[in-house]
Amino acid sequence: MYRTHTCGELRLANIGQEITLSGWVQTNRDLGAMAFIDLRDRYGITQLVFSPEINDELYQQSRKLGREFVISVSGLVRERSSKNLNRSTGEIEIEVQKLTVLNSSKLPPFTIEDETDGGDDIRMKYRYLDLRRSPIKNNMIFRSNLAIETRKYLAAQQFVEVETPFLIKSTPEGARDFVVPSRMNPGQFYALPQSPQTFKQLLMVAGLDRYFQIVKCFRDEDLRADRQPEFTQIDCEMAFITRDQILETFEGLTKYLFKTVLDTELPDFPRMSYDEALRRFGSDKPDLRFGMEFCELTDLAKGKDFVVFDSAELVVGICAEGQANYTRKQLDELTEWVKRPQIGAKGLVYMRYNEDGTLKSSVDKFFGEEDLKAWAAKTGAKPGDLILILAGEEEKTRKQLNELRLEMGRRMGLMKPGDFKPLWVIDFPLLEWDEDAQRFFAMHHPFTSPKKDDIPRMLDGDHQTLKNLRADAYDLVINGSEIGGGSIRIHDRALQEKNFKLLGFTPEQAENQFGFLMGAFEYGAPPHGGIAFGFDRLCAVMSGQSSIRDFIAFPKNNQGRDVMIDAPAEIDGGQLEELFLEVKKAE
Amino acid sequence: MYRTHTCGELRLANIGQEITLSGWVQTNRDLGAMAFIDLRDRYGITQLVFSPEINDELYQQSRKLGREFVISVSGLVRERSSKNLNRSTGEIEIEVQKLTVLNSSKLPPFTIEDETDGGDDIRMKYRYLDLRRSPIKNNMIFRSNLAIETRKYLAAQQFVEVETPFLIKSTPEGARDFVVPSRMNPGQFYALPQSPQTFKQLLMVAGLDRYFQIVKCFRDEDLRADRQPEFTQIDCEMAFITRDQILETFEGLTKYLFKTVLDTELPDFPRMSYDEALRRFGSDKPDLRFGMEFCELTDLAKGKDFVVFDSAELVVGICAEGQANYTRKQLDELTEWVKRPQIGAKGLVYMRYNEDGTLKSSVDKFFGEEDLKAWAAKTGAKPGDLILILAGEEEKTRKQLNELRLEMGRRMGLMKPGDFKPLWVIDFPLLEWDEDAQRFFAMHHPFTSPKKDDIPRMLDGDHQTLKNLRADAYDLVINGSEIGGGSIRIHDRALQEKNFKLLGFTPEQAENQFGFLMGAFEYGAPPHGGIAFGFDRLCAVMSGQSSIRDFIAFPKNNQGRDVMIDAPAEIDGGQLEELFLEVKKAE
């Protein structure tokens, strides 16, 4: 028996009890007449006392215990003379009567503290030590609780958790697949699923009615900062269902999770069309924790010989409340910020609405006081406000101003921790035109249904009509992060074939890749739809953290490597042989 | 809105209500003056009534509805004149006032009935139709419930569910890995985990204390009848724990699952050593639903000039109660059965203890009545019993008699459905000698700790001593199926190194493959141990079914193929190119 209690458990009520604890040496302070060890386990920290007066041999042994040694101690719970009320066990300590060293420890390469001195790389290499730190450990427990509560809610709503296969078929549409060579079928490959999309649709054809799964998905993409090659989804699908019923169900789930895990009541989620989101915020995932909405100034800005505005498709600004005191230097720095390649704006026009009522812009050469007053009126600026304006090609300019709006939100402290602003974005476009490939791609995926009213126009639409087709697709956005997305699916073979055709599939390609699904549609496929939440992202957003990596026990770095186990790695020649594969030398 | 109720919901209390249902046409019986459609969804079946008198147009439409058409109907709930009390909705029917055909269906390739006319292959190809059948559908729901209850129990015991990575490193020890080429690291491969073993141990080093996961695992093995390349484990690990605490925890889980899901109370699980299990039943997973224990007859059998016995290492028999009436023909057939290559016995000796007290054996030439009486006494046979005896090399003979015992159990109806006999098998050997490879393999896996008392003998043991080393390993067996297995792990670097050495690893190989784990052992690894349950198998055993395949939504066939989606398949040349791979022509 290694312990009778955990290190987070003992209280005044336990005084006088003989107990046994096991854990790690967090600190070891030898005061000469006495030594104190803070013993840590997952549940907390308990103070141990050794003294040469009580037991000199034990005291001498205790002095040899280094940080992170694993020990088991038995002793008496006693009241502390100087209590630490910041710690749940801070009113008691253990007078140690027996000590067993269960394992020693080398000096850890970084401190096991909430604020550690270890950099990213070293913490990833020794992830098992990083996980001992409370912030990361608590993230793991948070994630586990969130999964439990998700399942509880969905099970109560009659969802069945069904495991879909991981060894499936590669489909070139969408992101790049990880593939798995098949030894038993030489020259053939499985693919790891980017999502269980087709399988969950087949489960609806199968009549399972309500499916969910918390499931790993895989994408072999060039990794951006906060992407992982393997990630987790809460994946759901429902049959005989309308869009609004799906939104209500998953709004219910989200509210339930916030309530049970964070004790936070969320109000009903507003809904906003994709077009409106772009118009008002320049983004299909607007952060609604603050306003600072877009104001189009194109009409007011043109015809004043300012060539930047005159040649622009769009002139659009935001009003940063109370920021008229931005100095010239700050504004220059902000201009440089929007001109960085990541943002890509050509420049930034500003107008200060000074507290004294005067107006001052960076384009006074072209715009008089009346013009600036009109800008102020249109943007709703008040004395003390700062107007920031970008101009150029419409789509790009909106994206740039979205970045600037978010940056101003950050600088102005408008993204308050603990403030959660969920939003349904609806009515996404069905198709997205790719200039490079000169073809349409599915904005959501090829199985998304167009909105009912738009179906006739799918058949005979010209380019612009096709661009304007709306999908019955929706995203859940919280605080500017896309938490989930889904759609009503096509359940009719003919319509699915048309959609593949619009996406540039030949009938043979469509049949070869998705024939099994289209075949299933011929045997009584019910109307259905669903949604998937990014579980890693949901954890991070709910915790008010920016990186998903800290919610993943063993994440990979930006090169897709697990630096702890050193994977991927070369494999045995024999293994390649069995798979009928040869590695070509990289040029 | 596709429905106000499900097809399993309406009762007498709903009579007079206007309702809407959606589902599949199970049957369509047109009686001329009236047509009845059984409408099916996941929740049940409801009878719809159409009649030319009420609405001729609807009646005419209803006649066109084929099996598995998907329809939505609105109408009035009314009492049935001829009730079907075998069906939960059998007291009511729906007088249909509105009919919408949501989708048509081709004639399904097999009947969607509990007893279907479809063979295995066709049902796998159209798995989405097979899943509509109640037995398979109910298996999916059973599995989902079992997972929910498993999580509920473990979460209440402070277990944290942690997701371990799927893209890990290949380790040649054990079964064959599926590998995943890395595009970003040319020539290098990930492997899919055969189990999260090393990661869960690292989580214990990380101080997570109690971990679990219901997780997919992968093995690229030549598939036997009831194996799948991907399968699911309930995977657990605990720190600061003794073997008995682990057994109690997971005995608790098992009892809880049987109680909540099957409403079955299991008694405390007996424990039996590996040696005892082999001696008494010839198997490390004995089916305890019946006795028919092994009785060693070597001493009695030798020295009577019967060369088969005289040359045998072991002569061992079982007593089949009340089977003395086996005819000569039946006994010949049984002899052929044990001689099949799958069993491999050279022959079968039998002795009938007839009801009249006479004894009759197949070896009367060599053994007189006194001899046979001695056999009867030793095996405890009574008049009416049949003794079956095998002889030969010890290990093989025990295995063969185990098969025969199970076959007799089946024939005698001793494996009663609903009868559950769990058992802990403990004290497995640490090492297994492989004659072909002329080396030891780990019986459980290389991370299993020897029993404490056996550790000194690991260091200087000769071959026989090493063969006799006991591991702190255990299996949970129910009704002869291995449900789970686990062990106390090594948590000391030096001991782990010794174990790798016994298993024939060079220090470099050990470091290259498992250096990250042995490194972790140097930073305060706590004592720990764990267990994994085969989830697919648990589902099957609890349901009294023999095949795990019927508990997997989309299983693979014996060639590792998913015949529904036709995977694995060839991939694009461009994909291979990106992975720096070339497929060699199979010779």
Short mmCIF file of C-alpha atoms in Angstrom, two decimals, chain A residues 1-3 22-24 40-43 68-71 102-109 126-129 131-133 137 140-141 143-144 147-148 151-152 155 157-172 176-190 192 198-200 202-216 218 220-223 229-232 239-242 245 491-493 512-513 516 519-527 535-536 552-554 556 558-562 564-572 575-587, chain B residues 1-3 6 22-24 41-43 68-71 102-109 126-129 131-133 137 140-141 143-144 147-148 151-152 155 157-172 176-190 192 198-200 202-216 218 220-223 229-232 239-242 245 491-493 512-513 516 519-527 535-536 552-554 556 558-562 564-572 575-587:
data_model
loop_
_atom_site.label_atom_id
_atom_site.label_comp_id
_atom_site.label_asym_id
_atom_site.label_seq_id
_atom_site.Cartn_x
_atom_site.Cartn_y
_atom_site.Cartn_z
CA MET A 1 0.00 0.00 0.00
CA TYR A 2 1.67 3.17 -1.21
CA ARG A 3 -0.72 5.64 0.37
CA SER A 22 3.36 9.13 -1.81
CA GLY A 23 4.52 11.75 -4.26
CA TRP A 24 7.27 13.93 -5.61
CA ARG A 40 3.38 16.88 -4.45
CA ASP A 41 1.03 14.60 -6.29
CA ARG A 42 -1.73 15.22 -8.83
CA TYR A 43 -4.13 16.28 -6.09
CA GLU A 68 11.41 15.28 -8.04
CA PHE A 69 12.54 12.27 -5.99
CA VAL A 70 9.59 9.92 -5.54
CA ILE A 71 9.02 8.99 -1.91
CA LEU A 102 10.59 4.86 -4.38
CA ASN A 103 12.74 6.38 -7.07
CA SER A 104 15.42 9.00 -7.41
CA SER A 105 15.50 11.78 -9.97
CA LYS A 106 18.13 13.57 -11.91
CA LEU A 107 17.89 17.32 -11.66
CA PRO A 108 15.05 18.21 -14.04
CA PRO A 109 16.06 20.34 -17.04
CA TYR A 126 10.61 16.33 -21.68
CA ARG A 127 6.88 16.57 -22.07
CA TYR A 128 6.38 14.11 -19.19
CA LEU A 129 7.98 16.69 -16.90
CA LEU A 131 2.87 17.70 -17.75
CA ARG A 132 3.77 17.74 -14.04
CA ARG A 133 3.30 21.49 -14.02
CA LYS A 137 -1.90 19.12 -15.85
CA MET A 140 -5.55 17.73 -19.30
CA ILE A 141 -8.11 17.39 -16.51
CA ARG A 143 -10.17 18.42 -21.38
CA SER A 144 -11.18 15.12 -19.81
CA ALA A 147 -15.29 15.22 -22.97
CA ILE A 148 -17.24 13.54 -20.17
CA ARG A 151 -20.89 12.69 -23.87
CA LYS A 152 -23.32 13.07 -21.00
CA ALA A 155 -26.20 10.57 -24.71
CA GLN A 157 -30.30 13.43 -26.27
CA GLN A 158 -30.31 9.89 -27.68
CA PHE A 159 -27.07 10.26 -29.64
CA VAL A 160 -25.24 6.97 -30.16
CA GLU A 161 -21.45 7.05 -30.11
CA VAL A 162 -20.24 4.97 -33.04
CA GLU A 163 -16.58 4.40 -33.82
CA THR A 164 -15.85 4.89 -37.49
CA PRO A 165 -12.77 3.32 -39.10
CA PHE A 166 -9.32 4.91 -39.21
CA LEU A 167 -8.06 2.89 -42.14
CA ILE A 168 -10.12 4.25 -45.01
CA LYS A 169 -9.69 5.38 -48.60
CA SER A 170 -7.73 8.36 -49.85
CA THR A 171 -9.74 11.10 -51.51
CA PRO A 172 -7.77 13.85 -53.23
CA ARG A 176 -3.80 16.13 -48.11
CA ASP A 177 -4.29 12.65 -46.62
CA PHE A 178 -1.87 10.68 -44.54
CA VAL A 179 -1.66 7.28 -46.22
CA VAL A 180 -0.92 3.84 -44.84
CA PRO A 181 0.55 1.20 -47.15
CA SER A 182 -1.23 -2.16 -47.03
CA ARG A 183 1.03 -5.18 -46.70
CA MET A 184 -1.72 -7.60 -47.61
CA ASN A 185 -2.69 -5.61 -50.68
CA PRO A 186 0.64 -4.70 -52.30
CA GLY A 187 0.74 -1.29 -53.97
CA GLN A 188 -2.47 -0.23 -52.25
CA PHE A 189 -2.90 2.25 -49.46
CA TYR A 190 -5.35 3.14 -46.76
CA LEU A 192 -6.30 8.16 -42.30
CA THR A 198 -18.84 9.92 -45.33
CA PHE A 199 -19.16 7.32 -42.56
CA LYS A 200 -21.41 9.45 -40.45
CA LEU A 202 -23.73 6.33 -44.06
CA LEU A 203 -24.79 5.91 -40.43
CA MET A 204 -27.71 8.20 -41.18
CA VAL A 205 -28.55 6.11 -44.24
CA ALA A 206 -28.30 3.15 -41.85
CA GLY A 207 -30.99 4.70 -39.69
CA LEU A 208 -28.84 5.35 -36.60
CA ASP A 209 -30.68 8.68 -36.46
CA ARG A 210 -28.35 10.51 -34.06
CA TYR A 211 -24.62 9.82 -34.13
CA PHE A 212 -21.71 11.37 -32.34
CA GLN A 213 -18.08 10.59 -31.76
CA ILE A 214 -15.17 12.33 -30.11
CA VAL A 215 -12.60 11.30 -32.64
CA LYS A 216 -9.09 11.89 -33.91
CA PHE A 218 -5.67 13.67 -39.57
CA ASP A 220 -1.09 16.24 -43.75
CA GLU A 221 -0.83 19.98 -44.15
CA ASP A 222 2.10 22.30 -43.88
CA LEU A 223 1.68 23.21 -40.29
CA PRO A 229 -1.38 16.89 -37.95
CA GLU A 230 -3.72 14.96 -35.65
CA PHE A 231 -6.56 16.75 -33.92
CA THR A 232 -9.82 15.89 -32.24
CA ALA A 239 -31.40 12.50 -39.56
CA PHE A 240 -34.89 13.90 -40.23
CA ILE A 241 -33.67 17.22 -39.01
CA THR A 242 -33.83 20.87 -39.99
CA GLN A 245 -33.00 21.94 -34.92
CA HIS A 491 -29.15 13.02 -49.66
CA ASP A 492 -30.14 12.65 -53.26
CA ARG A 493 -27.93 10.93 -55.78
CA ASN A 512 -14.42 6.01 -58.11
CA GLN A 513 -14.03 8.14 -55.01
CA PHE A 516 -20.21 3.98 -52.17
CA GLY A 519 -24.84 4.18 -54.07
CA ALA A 520 -26.10 4.41 -50.50
CA PHE A 521 -28.26 7.40 -51.49
CA GLU A 522 -30.20 5.05 -53.76
CA TYR A 523 -31.37 2.85 -50.90
CA GLY A 524 -33.54 5.20 -48.91
CA ALA A 525 -31.22 7.91 -47.62
CA PRO A 526 -33.06 10.17 -45.18
CA PRO A 527 -32.59 13.94 -45.07
CA PHE A 535 -12.36 19.86 -29.56
CA ASP A 536 -8.82 21.13 -29.03
CA ILE A 552 -2.77 18.06 -26.18
CA ALA A 553 -0.82 15.64 -24.01
CA PHE A 554 1.84 14.82 -26.59
CA LYS A 556 3.88 17.59 -32.48
CA ASN A 558 5.69 22.61 -36.62
CA GLN A 559 7.63 20.04 -38.61
CA GLY A 560 5.17 17.37 -37.54
CA ARG A 561 7.74 15.80 -35.23
CA ASP A 562 7.24 14.36 -31.79
CA MET A 564 10.09 13.41 -27.20
CA ILE A 565 9.92 9.99 -28.87
CA ASP A 566 11.75 11.24 -31.98
CA ALA A 567 9.12 10.36 -34.54
CA PRO A 568 8.80 10.02 -37.45
CA ALA A 569 11.92 7.91 -37.93
CA GLU A 570 13.47 5.61 -40.46
CA ILE A 571 12.12 2.09 -40.48
CA ASP A 572 13.67 -1.25 -41.01
CA GLN A 575 9.43 -3.45 -43.15
CA LEU A 576 9.73 -1.56 -46.45
CA GLU A 577 10.32 -4.84 -48.24
CA GLU A 578 7.12 -6.32 -46.83
CA LEU A 579 5.22 -3.25 -48.01
CA PHE A 580 6.69 -3.42 -51.53
CA LEU A 581 8.03 0.10 -51.11
CA GLU A 582 11.24 1.85 -51.92
CA VAL A 583 12.29 5.23 -50.59
CA LYS A 584 13.61 7.53 -53.27
CA LYS A 585 16.51 9.76 -52.44
CA ALA A 586 15.40 13.34 -51.97
CA GLU A 587 17.06 15.53 -54.58
CA MET B 1 -40.12 19.69 -39.21
CA TYR B 2 -39.85 16.08 -40.25
CA ARG B 3 -41.51 14.55 -37.22
CA THR B 6 -40.50 8.73 -33.34
CA SER B 22 -40.70 9.91 -40.61
CA GLY B 23 -39.03 6.65 -41.40
CA TRP B 24 -38.58 3.72 -43.73
CA ASP B 41 -37.11 4.15 -37.61
CA ARG B 42 -34.36 3.52 -35.05
CA TYR B 43 -36.86 3.61 -32.21
CA GLU B 68 -37.12 1.08 -47.70
CA PHE B 69 -38.67 4.18 -49.24
CA VAL B 70 -38.21 7.11 -46.86
CA ILE B 71 -41.44 8.92 -46.13
CA LEU B 102 -38.46 12.01 -48.85
CA ASN B 103 -36.49 9.52 -50.87
CA SER B 104 -37.09 6.42 -52.92
CA SER B 105 -35.17 3.18 -52.63
CA LYS B 106 -34.04 0.52 -55.00
CA LEU B 107 -34.99 -2.96 -53.90
CA PRO B 108 -32.44 -3.79 -51.18
CA PRO B 109 -30.11 -6.70 -52.01
CA TYR B 126 -24.02 -2.85 -48.12
CA ARG B 127 -23.12 -2.43 -44.48
CA TYR B 128 -25.35 0.67 -44.25
CA LEU B 129 -28.30 -1.60 -44.99
CA LEU B 131 -26.92 -1.75 -39.90
CA ARG B 132 -30.65 -1.11 -40.37
CA ARG B 133 -31.33 -4.63 -39.05
CA LYS B 137 -28.30 -1.74 -34.75
CA MET B 140 -24.13 -0.47 -31.89
CA ILE B 141 -26.38 0.98 -29.20
CA ARG B 143 -21.56 -0.68 -27.47
CA SER B 144 -22.27 3.01 -27.08
CA ALA B 147 -18.61 3.02 -23.41
CA ILE B 148 -20.70 5.62 -21.62
CA ARG B 151 -16.40 6.34 -18.64
CA LYS B 152 -18.89 7.09 -15.90
CA ALA B 155 -14.36 9.20 -14.07
CA GLN B 157 -12.80 6.94 -9.63
CA GLN B 158 -10.72 9.99 -10.56
CA PHE B 159 -9.40 8.58 -13.81
CA VAL B 160 -8.52 11.23 -16.39
CA GLU B 161 -9.15 10.42 -20.02
CA VAL B 162 -6.10 11.51 -21.98
CA GLU B 163 -5.78 11.16 -25.74
CA THR B 164 -2.43 9.73 -26.73
CA PRO B 165 -1.03 10.27 -30.22
CA PHE B 166 -1.78 8.06 -33.24
CA LEU B 167 1.28 9.07 -35.23
CA ILE B 168 4.10 7.53 -33.22
CA LYS B 169 7.30 5.55 -33.77
CA SER B 170 7.61 2.05 -35.12
CA THR B 171 9.00 -0.55 -32.73
CA PRO B 172 9.80 -3.93 -34.22
CA ARG B 176 3.81 -5.76 -37.01
CA ASP B 177 3.12 -2.01 -37.16
CA PHE B 178 1.13 -0.14 -39.73
CA VAL B 179 3.39 2.69 -40.86
CA VAL B 180 2.62 6.16 -42.21
CA PRO B 181 5.14 7.87 -44.48
CA SER B 182 5.97 11.44 -43.49
CA ARG B 183 5.91 13.94 -46.31
CA MET B 184 7.67 16.60 -44.29
CA ASN B 185 10.40 14.20 -43.24
CA PRO B 186 11.29 12.31 -46.41
CA GLY B 187 12.23 8.67 -45.92
CA GLN B 188 10.85 8.68 -42.41
CA PHE B 189 7.68 7.02 -41.14
CA TYR B 190 5.29 7.25 -38.28
CA LEU B 192 0.12 3.64 -35.76
CA THR B 198 4.62 3.75 -23.52
CA PHE B 199 2.51 6.91 -23.51
CA LYS B 200 0.38 5.79 -20.63
CA LEU B 202 4.83 8.43 -19.45
CA LEU B 203 1.57 9.85 -18.14
CA MET B 204 2.29 8.08 -14.87
CA VAL B 205 5.79 9.55 -14.86
CA ALA B 206 4.02 12.85 -15.51
CA GLY B 207 2.01 12.39 -12.32
CA LEU B 208 -1.42 12.04 -13.95
CA ASP B 209 -1.95 9.25 -11.39
CA ARG B 210 -4.98 7.58 -13.00
CA TYR B 211 -5.34 7.51 -16.76
CA PHE B 212 -7.81 5.87 -19.05
CA GLN B 213 -8.78 6.01 -22.67
CA ILE B 214 -11.16 4.14 -24.93
CA VAL B 215 -8.90 4.07 -27.91
CA LYS B 216 -8.30 2.52 -31.31
CA PHE B 218 -3.70 -1.13 -34.84
CA ASP B 220 -0.85 -5.43 -39.15
CA GLU B 221 -1.25 -9.14 -38.60
CA ASP B 222 -2.41 -11.87 -40.87
CA LEU B 223 -6.02 -11.84 -39.89
CA PRO B 229 -6.55 -4.67 -38.10
CA GLU B 230 -8.04 -1.87 -36.02
CA PHE B 231 -9.63 -2.62 -32.69
CA THR B 232 -10.60 -0.77 -29.54
CA ALA B 239 0.43 5.05 -10.14
CA PHE B 240 1.34 4.27 -6.51
CA ILE B 241 -0.69 1.12 -6.83
CA THR B 242 -0.44 -2.56 -5.96
CA GLN B 245 -5.69 -2.59 -5.98
CA HIS B 491 9.76 1.86 -13.30
CA ASP B 492 13.49 1.58 -12.79
CA ARG B 493 15.92 2.23 -15.60
CA ASN B 512 17.11 3.74 -30.04
CA GLN B 513 13.63 2.30 -29.61
CA PHE B 516 12.63 8.16 -24.26
CA GLY B 519 15.13 8.44 -19.90
CA ALA B 520 11.82 9.28 -18.26
CA PHE B 521 12.52 6.63 -15.61
CA GLU B 522 15.47 8.75 -14.48
CA TYR B 523 13.29 11.71 -13.56
CA GLY B 524 11.24 10.37 -10.72
CA ALA B 525 9.11 7.59 -12.21
CA PRO B 526 6.58 6.35 -9.66
CA PRO B 527 5.67 2.68 -9.26
CA PHE B 535 -13.60 -3.46 -25.90
CA ASP B 536 -14.89 -5.25 -28.99
CA ILE B 552 -17.97 -2.87 -35.24
CA ALA B 553 -19.90 -0.46 -37.44
CA PHE B 554 -17.63 -0.78 -40.47
CA LYS B 556 -12.78 -5.14 -42.46
CA ASN B 558 -10.04 -11.23 -43.52
CA GLN B 559 -7.90 -9.61 -46.20
CA GLY B 560 -8.03 -6.34 -44.30
CA ARG B 561 -10.35 -4.82 -46.89
CA ASP B 562 -13.32 -2.58 -46.38
CA MET B 564 -18.01 -1.19 -48.84
CA ILE B 565 -15.69 1.73 -49.62
CA ASP B 566 -13.21 -0.51 -51.46
CA ALA B 567 -10.15 0.28 -49.37
CA PRO B 568 -7.21 0.00 -49.45
CA ALA B 569 -6.82 1.29 -52.99
CA GLU B 570 -4.14 2.61 -55.29
CA ILE B 571 -3.24 6.23 -54.77
CA ASP B 572 -2.30 9.00 -57.10
CA GLN B 575 0.86 11.45 -53.70
CA LEU B 576 3.63 8.85 -53.90
CA GLU B 577 5.92 11.46 -55.40
CA GLU B 578 5.34 13.81 -52.49
CA LEU B 579 6.16 11.01 -50.08
CA PHE B 580 9.37 10.09 -51.91
CA LEU B 581 8.08 6.57 -52.37
CA GLU B 582 8.03 4.08 -55.17
CA VAL B 583 5.93 0.95 -55.29
CA LYS B 584 7.90 -2.10 -56.33
CA LYS B 585 6.24 -4.62 -58.56
CA ALA B 586 5.23 -7.69 -56.62
CA GLU B 587 7.11 -10.69 -58.00
#
